[in-house]
Short mmCIF file of C-alpha atoms and ligand atoms in Angstrom, two decimals:
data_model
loop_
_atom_site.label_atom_id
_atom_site.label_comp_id
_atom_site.label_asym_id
_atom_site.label_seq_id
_atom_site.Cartn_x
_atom_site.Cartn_y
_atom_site.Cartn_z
CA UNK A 1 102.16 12.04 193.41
CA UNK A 2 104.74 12.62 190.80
CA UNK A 3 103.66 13.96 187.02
CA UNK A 4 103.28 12.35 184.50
CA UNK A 5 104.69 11.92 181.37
CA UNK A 6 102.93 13.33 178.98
CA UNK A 7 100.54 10.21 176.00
CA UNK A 8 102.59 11.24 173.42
CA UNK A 9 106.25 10.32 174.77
CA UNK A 10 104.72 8.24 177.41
CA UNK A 11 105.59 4.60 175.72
CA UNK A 12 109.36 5.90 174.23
CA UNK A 13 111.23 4.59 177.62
CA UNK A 14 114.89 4.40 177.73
CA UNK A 15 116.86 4.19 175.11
CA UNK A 16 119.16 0.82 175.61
CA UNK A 17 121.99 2.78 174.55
CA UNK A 18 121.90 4.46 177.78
CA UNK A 19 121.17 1.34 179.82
CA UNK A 20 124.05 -0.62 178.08
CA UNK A 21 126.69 2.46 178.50
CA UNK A 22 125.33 2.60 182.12
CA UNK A 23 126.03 -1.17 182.38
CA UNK A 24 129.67 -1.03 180.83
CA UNK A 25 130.81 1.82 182.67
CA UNK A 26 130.04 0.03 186.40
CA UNK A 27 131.70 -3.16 185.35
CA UNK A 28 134.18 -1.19 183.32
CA UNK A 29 133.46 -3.29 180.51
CA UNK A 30 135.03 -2.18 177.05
CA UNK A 31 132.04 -0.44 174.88
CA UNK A 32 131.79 -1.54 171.39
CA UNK A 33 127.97 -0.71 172.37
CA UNK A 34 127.41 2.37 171.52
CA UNK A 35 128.62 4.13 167.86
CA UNK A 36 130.69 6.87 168.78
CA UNK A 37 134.36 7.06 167.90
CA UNK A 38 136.98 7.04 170.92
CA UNK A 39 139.00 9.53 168.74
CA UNK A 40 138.72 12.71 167.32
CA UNK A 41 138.57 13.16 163.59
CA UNK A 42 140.69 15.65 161.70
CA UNK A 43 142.86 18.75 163.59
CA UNK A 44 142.28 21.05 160.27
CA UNK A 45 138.17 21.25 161.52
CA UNK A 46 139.22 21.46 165.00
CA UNK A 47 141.10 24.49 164.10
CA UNK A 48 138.48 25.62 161.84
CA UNK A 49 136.05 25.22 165.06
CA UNK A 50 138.29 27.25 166.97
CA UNK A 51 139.09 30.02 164.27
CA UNK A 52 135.20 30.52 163.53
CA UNK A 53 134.58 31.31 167.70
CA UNK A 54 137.93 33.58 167.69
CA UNK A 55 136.34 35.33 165.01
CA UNK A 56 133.41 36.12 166.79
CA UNK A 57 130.92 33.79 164.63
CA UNK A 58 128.61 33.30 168.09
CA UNK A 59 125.42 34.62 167.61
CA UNK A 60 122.44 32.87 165.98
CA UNK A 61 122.93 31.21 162.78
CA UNK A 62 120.35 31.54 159.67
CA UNK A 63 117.23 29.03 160.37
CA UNK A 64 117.87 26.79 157.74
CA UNK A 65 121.70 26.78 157.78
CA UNK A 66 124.74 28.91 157.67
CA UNK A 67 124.82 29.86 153.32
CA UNK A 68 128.51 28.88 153.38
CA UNK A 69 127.49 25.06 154.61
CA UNK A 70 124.69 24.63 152.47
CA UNK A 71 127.09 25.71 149.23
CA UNK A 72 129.26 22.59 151.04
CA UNK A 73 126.61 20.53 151.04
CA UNK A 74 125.74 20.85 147.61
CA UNK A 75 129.00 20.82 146.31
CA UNK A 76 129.51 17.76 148.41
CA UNK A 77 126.39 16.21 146.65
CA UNK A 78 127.82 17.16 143.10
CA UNK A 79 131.32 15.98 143.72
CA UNK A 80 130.27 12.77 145.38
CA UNK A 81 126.34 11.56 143.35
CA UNK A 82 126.53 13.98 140.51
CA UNK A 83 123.22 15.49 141.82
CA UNK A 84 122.95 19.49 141.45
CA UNK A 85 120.77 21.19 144.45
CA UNK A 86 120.02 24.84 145.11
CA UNK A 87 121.66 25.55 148.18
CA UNK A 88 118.91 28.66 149.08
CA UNK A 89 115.71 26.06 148.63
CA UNK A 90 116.88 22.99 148.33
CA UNK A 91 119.28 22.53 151.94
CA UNK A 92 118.44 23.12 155.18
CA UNK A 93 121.20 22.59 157.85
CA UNK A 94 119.60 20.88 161.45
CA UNK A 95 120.85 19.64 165.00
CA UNK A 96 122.48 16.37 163.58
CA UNK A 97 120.83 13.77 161.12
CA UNK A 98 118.37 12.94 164.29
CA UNK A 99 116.81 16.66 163.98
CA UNK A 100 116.72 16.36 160.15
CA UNK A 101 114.46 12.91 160.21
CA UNK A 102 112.63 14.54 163.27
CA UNK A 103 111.74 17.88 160.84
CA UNK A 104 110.85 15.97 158.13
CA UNK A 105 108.51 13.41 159.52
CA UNK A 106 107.20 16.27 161.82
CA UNK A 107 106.49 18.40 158.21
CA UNK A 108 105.45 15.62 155.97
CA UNK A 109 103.35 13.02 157.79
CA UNK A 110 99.83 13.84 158.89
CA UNK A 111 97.80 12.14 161.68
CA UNK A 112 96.62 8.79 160.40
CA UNK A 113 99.78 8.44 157.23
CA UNK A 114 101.15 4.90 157.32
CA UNK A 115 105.07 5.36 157.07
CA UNK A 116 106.79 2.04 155.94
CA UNK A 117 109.76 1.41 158.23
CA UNK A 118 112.28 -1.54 157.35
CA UNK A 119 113.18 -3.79 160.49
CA UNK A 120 115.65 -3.69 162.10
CA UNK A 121 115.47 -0.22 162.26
CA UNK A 122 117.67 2.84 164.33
CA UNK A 123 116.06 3.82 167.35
CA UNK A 124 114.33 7.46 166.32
CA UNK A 125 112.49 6.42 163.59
CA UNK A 126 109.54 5.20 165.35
CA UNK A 127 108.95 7.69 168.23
CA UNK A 128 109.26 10.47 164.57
CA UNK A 129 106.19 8.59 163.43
CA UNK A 130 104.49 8.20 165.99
CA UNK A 131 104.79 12.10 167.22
CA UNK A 132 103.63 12.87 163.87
CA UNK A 133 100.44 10.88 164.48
CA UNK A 134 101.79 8.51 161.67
CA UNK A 135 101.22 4.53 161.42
CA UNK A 136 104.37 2.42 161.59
CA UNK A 137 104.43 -0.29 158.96
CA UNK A 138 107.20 -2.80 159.23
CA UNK A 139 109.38 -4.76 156.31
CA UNK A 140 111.93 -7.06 158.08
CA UNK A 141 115.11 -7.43 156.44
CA UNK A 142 115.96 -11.06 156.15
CA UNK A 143 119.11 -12.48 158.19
CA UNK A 144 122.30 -14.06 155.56
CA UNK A 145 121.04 -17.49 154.12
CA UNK A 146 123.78 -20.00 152.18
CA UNK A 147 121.49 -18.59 149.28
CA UNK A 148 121.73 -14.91 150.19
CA UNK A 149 124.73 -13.84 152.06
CA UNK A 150 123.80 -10.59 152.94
CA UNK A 151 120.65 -9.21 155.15
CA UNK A 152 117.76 -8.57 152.38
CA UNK A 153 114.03 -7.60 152.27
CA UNK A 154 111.47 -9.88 150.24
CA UNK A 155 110.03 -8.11 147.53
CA UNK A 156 106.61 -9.45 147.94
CA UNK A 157 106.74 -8.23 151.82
CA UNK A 158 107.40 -4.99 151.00
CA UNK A 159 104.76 -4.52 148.01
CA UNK A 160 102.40 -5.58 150.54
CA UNK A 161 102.93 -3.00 152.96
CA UNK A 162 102.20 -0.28 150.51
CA UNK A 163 98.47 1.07 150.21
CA UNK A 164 96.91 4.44 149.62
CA UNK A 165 97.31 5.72 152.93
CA UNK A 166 101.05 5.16 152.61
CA UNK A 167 102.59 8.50 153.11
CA UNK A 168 106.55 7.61 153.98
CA UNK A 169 109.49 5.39 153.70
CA UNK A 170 112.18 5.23 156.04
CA UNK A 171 115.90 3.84 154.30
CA UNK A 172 118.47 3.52 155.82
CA UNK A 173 121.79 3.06 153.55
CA UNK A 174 124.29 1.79 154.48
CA UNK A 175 121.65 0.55 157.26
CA UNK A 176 122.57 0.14 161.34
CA UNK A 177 122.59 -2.13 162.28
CA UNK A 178 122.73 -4.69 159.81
CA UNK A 179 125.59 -3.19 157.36
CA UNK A 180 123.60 -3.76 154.42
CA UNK A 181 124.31 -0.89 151.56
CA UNK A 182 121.11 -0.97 149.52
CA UNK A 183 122.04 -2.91 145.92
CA UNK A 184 120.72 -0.57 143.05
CA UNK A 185 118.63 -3.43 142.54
CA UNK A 186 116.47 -3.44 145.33
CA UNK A 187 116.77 0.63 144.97
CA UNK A 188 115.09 0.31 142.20
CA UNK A 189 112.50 -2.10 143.60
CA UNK A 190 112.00 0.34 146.22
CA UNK A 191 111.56 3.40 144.05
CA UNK A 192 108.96 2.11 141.39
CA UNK A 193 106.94 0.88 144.56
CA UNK A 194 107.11 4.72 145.75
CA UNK A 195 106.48 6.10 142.71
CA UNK A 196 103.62 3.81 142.01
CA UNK A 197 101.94 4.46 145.23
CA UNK A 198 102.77 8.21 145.33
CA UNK A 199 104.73 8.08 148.52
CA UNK A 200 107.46 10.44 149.79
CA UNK A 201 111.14 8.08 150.64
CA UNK A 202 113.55 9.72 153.71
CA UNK A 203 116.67 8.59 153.11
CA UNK A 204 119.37 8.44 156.56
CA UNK A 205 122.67 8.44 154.75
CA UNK A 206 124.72 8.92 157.73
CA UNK A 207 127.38 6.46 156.99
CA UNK A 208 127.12 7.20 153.60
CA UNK A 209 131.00 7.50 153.48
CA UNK A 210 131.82 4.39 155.40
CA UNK A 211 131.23 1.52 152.33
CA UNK A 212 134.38 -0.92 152.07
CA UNK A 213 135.24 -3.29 149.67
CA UNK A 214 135.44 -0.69 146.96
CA UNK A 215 131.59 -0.35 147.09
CA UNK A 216 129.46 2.95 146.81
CA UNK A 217 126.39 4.05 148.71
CA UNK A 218 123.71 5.16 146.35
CA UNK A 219 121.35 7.25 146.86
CA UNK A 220 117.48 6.31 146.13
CA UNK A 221 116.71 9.84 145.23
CA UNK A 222 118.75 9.01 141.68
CA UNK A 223 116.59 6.32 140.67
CA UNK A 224 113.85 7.58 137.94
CA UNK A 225 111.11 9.27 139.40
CA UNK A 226 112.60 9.55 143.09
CA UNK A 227 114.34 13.36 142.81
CA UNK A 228 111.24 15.12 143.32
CA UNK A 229 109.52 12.59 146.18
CA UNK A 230 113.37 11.97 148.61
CA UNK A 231 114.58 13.76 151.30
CA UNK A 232 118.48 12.67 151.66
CA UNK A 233 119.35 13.38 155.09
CA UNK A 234 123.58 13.27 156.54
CA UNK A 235 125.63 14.88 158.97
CA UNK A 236 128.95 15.19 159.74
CA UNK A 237 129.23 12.93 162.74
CA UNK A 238 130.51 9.69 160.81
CA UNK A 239 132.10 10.62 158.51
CA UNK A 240 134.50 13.64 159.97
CA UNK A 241 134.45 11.56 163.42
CA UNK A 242 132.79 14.83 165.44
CA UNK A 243 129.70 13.08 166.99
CA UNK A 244 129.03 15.65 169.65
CA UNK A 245 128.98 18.70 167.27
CA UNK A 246 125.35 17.55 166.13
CA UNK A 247 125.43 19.22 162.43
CA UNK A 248 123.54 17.38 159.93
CA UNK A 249 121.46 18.55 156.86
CA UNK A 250 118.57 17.30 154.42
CA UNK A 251 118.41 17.38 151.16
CA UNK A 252 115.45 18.11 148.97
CA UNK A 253 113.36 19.77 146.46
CA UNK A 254 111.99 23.01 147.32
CA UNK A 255 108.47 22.00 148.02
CA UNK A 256 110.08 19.20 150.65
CA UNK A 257 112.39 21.62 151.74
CA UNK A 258 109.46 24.05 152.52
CA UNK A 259 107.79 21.68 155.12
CA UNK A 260 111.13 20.30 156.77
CA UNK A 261 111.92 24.07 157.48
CA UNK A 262 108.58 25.17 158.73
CA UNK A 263 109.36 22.22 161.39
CA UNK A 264 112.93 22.98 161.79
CA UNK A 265 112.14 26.71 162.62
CA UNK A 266 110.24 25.35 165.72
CA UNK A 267 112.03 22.81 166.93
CA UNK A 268 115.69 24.14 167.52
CA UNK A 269 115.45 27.39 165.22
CA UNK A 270 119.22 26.89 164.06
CA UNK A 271 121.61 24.92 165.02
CA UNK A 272 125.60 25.67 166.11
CA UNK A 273 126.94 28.79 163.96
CA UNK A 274 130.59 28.03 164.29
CA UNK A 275 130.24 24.48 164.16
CA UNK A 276 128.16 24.94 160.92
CA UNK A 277 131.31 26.74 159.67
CA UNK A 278 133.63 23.73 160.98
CA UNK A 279 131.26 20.96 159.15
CA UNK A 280 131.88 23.18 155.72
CA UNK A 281 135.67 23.08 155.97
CA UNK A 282 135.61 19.31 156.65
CA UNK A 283 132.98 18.35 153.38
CA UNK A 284 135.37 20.14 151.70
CA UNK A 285 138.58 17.97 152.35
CA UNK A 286 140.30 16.69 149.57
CA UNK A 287 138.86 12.49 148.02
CA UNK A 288 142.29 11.10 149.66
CA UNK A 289 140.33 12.21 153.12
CA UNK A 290 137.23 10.23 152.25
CA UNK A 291 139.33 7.39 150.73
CA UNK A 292 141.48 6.65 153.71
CA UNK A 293 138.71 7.16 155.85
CA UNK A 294 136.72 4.02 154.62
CA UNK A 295 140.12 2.39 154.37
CA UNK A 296 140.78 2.57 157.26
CA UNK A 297 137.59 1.57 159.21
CA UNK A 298 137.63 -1.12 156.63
CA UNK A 299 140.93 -2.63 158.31
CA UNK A 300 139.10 -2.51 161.66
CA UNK A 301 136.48 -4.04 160.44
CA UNK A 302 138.33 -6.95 159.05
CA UNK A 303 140.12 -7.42 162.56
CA UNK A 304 136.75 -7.01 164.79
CA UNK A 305 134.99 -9.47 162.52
CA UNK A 306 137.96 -12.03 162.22
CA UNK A 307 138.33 -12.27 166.09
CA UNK A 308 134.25 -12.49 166.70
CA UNK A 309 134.35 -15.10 164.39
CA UNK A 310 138.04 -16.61 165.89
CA UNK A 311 135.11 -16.85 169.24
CA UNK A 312 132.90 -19.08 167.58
CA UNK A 313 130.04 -16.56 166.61
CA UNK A 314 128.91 -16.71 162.80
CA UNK A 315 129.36 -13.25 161.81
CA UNK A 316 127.57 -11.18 159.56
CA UNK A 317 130.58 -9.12 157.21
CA UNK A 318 129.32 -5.47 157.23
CA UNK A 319 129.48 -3.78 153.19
CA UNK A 320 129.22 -0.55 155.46
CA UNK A 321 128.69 1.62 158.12
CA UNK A 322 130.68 0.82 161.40
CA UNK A 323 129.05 -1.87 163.07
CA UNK A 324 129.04 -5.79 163.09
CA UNK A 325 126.13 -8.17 163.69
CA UNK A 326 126.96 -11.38 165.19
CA UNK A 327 124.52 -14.72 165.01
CA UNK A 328 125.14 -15.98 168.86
CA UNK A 329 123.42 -19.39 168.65
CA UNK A 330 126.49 -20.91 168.20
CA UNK A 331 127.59 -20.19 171.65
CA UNK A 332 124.11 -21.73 173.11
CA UNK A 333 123.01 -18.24 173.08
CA UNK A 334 119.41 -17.53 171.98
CA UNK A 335 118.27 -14.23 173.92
CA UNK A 336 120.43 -11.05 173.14
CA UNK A 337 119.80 -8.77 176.09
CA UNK A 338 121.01 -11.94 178.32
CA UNK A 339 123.82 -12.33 176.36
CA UNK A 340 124.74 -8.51 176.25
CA UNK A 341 124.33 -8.42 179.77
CA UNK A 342 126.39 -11.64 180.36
CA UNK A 343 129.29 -10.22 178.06
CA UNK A 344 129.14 -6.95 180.01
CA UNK A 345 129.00 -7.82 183.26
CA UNK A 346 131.12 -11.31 182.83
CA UNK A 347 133.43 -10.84 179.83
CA UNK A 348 134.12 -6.99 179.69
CA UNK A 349 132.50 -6.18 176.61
CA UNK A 350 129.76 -4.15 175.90
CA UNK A 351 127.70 -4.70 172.89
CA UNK A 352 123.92 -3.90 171.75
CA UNK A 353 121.04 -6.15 171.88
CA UNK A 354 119.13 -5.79 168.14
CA UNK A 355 115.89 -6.48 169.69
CA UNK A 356 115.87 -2.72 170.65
CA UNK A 357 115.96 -2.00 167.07
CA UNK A 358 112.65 -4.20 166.11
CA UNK A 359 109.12 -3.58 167.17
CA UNK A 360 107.20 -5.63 170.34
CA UNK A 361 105.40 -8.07 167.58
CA UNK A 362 108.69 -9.06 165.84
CA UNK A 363 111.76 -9.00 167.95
CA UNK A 364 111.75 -12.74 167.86
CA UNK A 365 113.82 -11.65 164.59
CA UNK A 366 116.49 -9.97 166.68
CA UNK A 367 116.72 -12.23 169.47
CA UNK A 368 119.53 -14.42 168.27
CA UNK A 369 121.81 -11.35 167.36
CA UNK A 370 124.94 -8.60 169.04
CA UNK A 371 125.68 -5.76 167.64
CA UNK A 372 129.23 -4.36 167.74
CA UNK A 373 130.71 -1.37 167.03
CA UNK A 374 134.18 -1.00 165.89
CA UNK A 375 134.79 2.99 165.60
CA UNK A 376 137.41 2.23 168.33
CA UNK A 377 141.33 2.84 168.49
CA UNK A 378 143.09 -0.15 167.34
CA UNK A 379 144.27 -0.42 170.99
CA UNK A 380 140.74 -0.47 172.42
CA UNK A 381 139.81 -3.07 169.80
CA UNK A 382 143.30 -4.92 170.77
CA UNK A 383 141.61 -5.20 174.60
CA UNK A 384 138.41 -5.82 173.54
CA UNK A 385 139.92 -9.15 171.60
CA UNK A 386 142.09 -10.17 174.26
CA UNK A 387 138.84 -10.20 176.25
CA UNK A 388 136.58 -11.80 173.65
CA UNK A 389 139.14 -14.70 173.38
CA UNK A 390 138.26 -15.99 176.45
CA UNK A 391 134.93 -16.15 175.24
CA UNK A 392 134.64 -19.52 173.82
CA UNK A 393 135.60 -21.26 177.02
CA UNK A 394 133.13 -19.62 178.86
CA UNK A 395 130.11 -20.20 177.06
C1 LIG B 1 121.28 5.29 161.23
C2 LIG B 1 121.57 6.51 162.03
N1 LIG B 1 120.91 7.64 161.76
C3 LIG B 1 121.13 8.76 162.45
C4 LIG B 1 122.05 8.81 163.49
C5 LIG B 1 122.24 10.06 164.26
O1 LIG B 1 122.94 11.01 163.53
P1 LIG B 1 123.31 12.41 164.17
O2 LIG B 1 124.31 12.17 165.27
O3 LIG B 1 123.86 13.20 163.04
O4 LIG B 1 122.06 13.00 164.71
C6 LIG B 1 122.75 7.64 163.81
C7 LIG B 1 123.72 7.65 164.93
O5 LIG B 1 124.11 6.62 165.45
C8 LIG B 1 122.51 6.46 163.06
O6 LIG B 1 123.16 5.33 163.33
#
């Protein structure tokens, strides 16, 4: 008899990351599934990578983060939200983003806490919650009307999901998969409902540097009242294009910080010392670094989206991160995974099914979407549209 997996992890399954990848590479379908650049980011961190192992910076790195890193981070935070944090007990450096939510859910959320989660929502979020013993509540972002052109919550939904047992809430901005960056508007919606109810926000600011159109991520921690009750949580995947090197941080007061640490410590311990040392050298590139980065996934952008919509799918524009969501009823398409699988296996071209990123009761909200990723060379994007053009006739 084979063992089994233990209640806790028992219902996570398998991510559809994995199965899609899986799928793409035996039909060698082109993957704009899966968000991880098919380049490398910039040689000077490379080097900086290299120079911190040559130098012998290879044994275990402080718990809560290398100090030159965290004085990155928090210069990082000045220079780019004006926000002033202490980097000894205010910063603690993790395996990636994903370890940073993981700690603080893991350190903030007792057994019973209802943590309100907007839908659709990245894969981790939920199995955090529920390994904390937490209650997910859902808020589903509303797809693009003629009224409202971009994906939105209704403020009445989400006032209803707060109560006194609310411990938590989950945003996302700029949110995967949608590529909504939170208005200050509706950041300000969100923070008098937290501040009202007492509740603690986690903020996943990964793509925090990947806004186009001349817009600006905002953080909820600077709306009135939110400082003390937000954990801002990054990493340097996205924005330096280093996915695999798994350094991320959060970001929060000292009695926050406490619990995310006392996690942290017992989860990985530390996380890469010479990487750590890479990830400070990159925060600290110059602003033309972080403005032709979003410039220039901006121009991909704008060429993914105009030949998905060339195809006859009614796209949603992204304001940020580096993903597009398509609306594939116009092609007679009303189930995502089939169509994901179809374009695989059929057209080449691997893209994600949203439903993964809604819970069992409302995936009907997903159904009708792809998601695709354009962190790709221009030339893999170039193959991906000669592909997709053939789309339309094939429907
Ligand atoms: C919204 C979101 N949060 C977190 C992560 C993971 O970040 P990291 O690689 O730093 O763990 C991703 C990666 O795709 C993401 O899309």
């Amino acid at each position: 008899m084979p063992y089994q997996t233990a209640d806790r992890v028992g219902t996570f399954g398998t991510s559809i990351f994995a199965e899609m990848s899986r799928l793409a590479v035996e039909h060698k379908a082109i993957n704009l599934g899966q968000g991880f650049p098919d380049f490398d980011g910039p040689e000077v961190v490379k080097e900086a990578a290299i120079a911190a192992i040559r130098a012998g910076e290879n044994q275990y790195a402080v718990s809560w983060g290398q100090p030159a890193l965290r004085r990155a981070v928090a210069q990082h935070s000045l220079r780019f939200h004006g926000q002033t944090f202490d980097p000894d007990t205010e910063i603690t450096v993790t395996s990636g983003a994903t370890e940073a939510l993981c700690a603080a859910v893991l350190g903030l959320v007792n057994p019973g806490d209802e943590v309100i989660i907007f839908e659709p929502f990245y894969d981790c979020y939920v199995p955090n919650v529920l390994l904390a013993g937490g209650v997910p509540r859902y808020v589903p972002l509303h797809a693009p009307t003629a009224d409202r052109p971009e994906w939105h919550f209704d403020p009445a939904e989400l006032a209803a999901a707060f109560n006194a047992r609310t411990r938590l809430l989950f945003l996302n901005t700029p949110h995967n998969p949608t590529g909504k960056v939170f208005a200050p508007a509706e950041l300000a919606q969100i923070a008098a409902l937290c501040v009202q109810w007492d509740v603690l926000a986690l903020c996943d600011e990964v793509y925090e540097h990947l806004v186009y159109d001349g817009g600006k991520q905002q953080r909820l921690s600077a709306q009135p009242g939110m400082a003390e009750r937000t954990i801002s949580v990054s990493s340097s995947g996205k924005t330096f294009g280093f996915t695999g090197w798994k350094i991320g941080w959060a970001i929060a007061r000292p009695d926050l910080t406490t619990a995310v640490r006392a996690a942290h410590q017992f989860i990985t311990f530390a996380t890469s010392t010479p990487m750590q040392t890479a990830a400070a050298a990159a925060l600290a590139l110059e602003d033309e670094y972080y403005q032709a980065l979003a410039a220039d996934y901006q121009a991909r952008r704008d060429y993914l989206c105009a030949a998905l919509a060339a195809t006859g799918l009614r796209i949603s524009v992204p304001q940020g991160t580096y993903f597009i969501m398509a609306d594939i009823t116009p092609l007679g398409y009303s189930d995502d995974v089939a169509f994901c699988r179809w374009l695989t296996t059929e057209v080449g071209v691997a893209a994600i099914p949203p439903t993964a990123f809604y819970a069992d009761a409302d995936k009907a909200l997903g159904r009708t979407w792809a998601r695709f990723a354009f962190c790709k060379r221009r030339e893999t994007l170039e193959r991906a549209v000669e592909r997709l053009a053939t789309l339309a006739k094939r429907a």
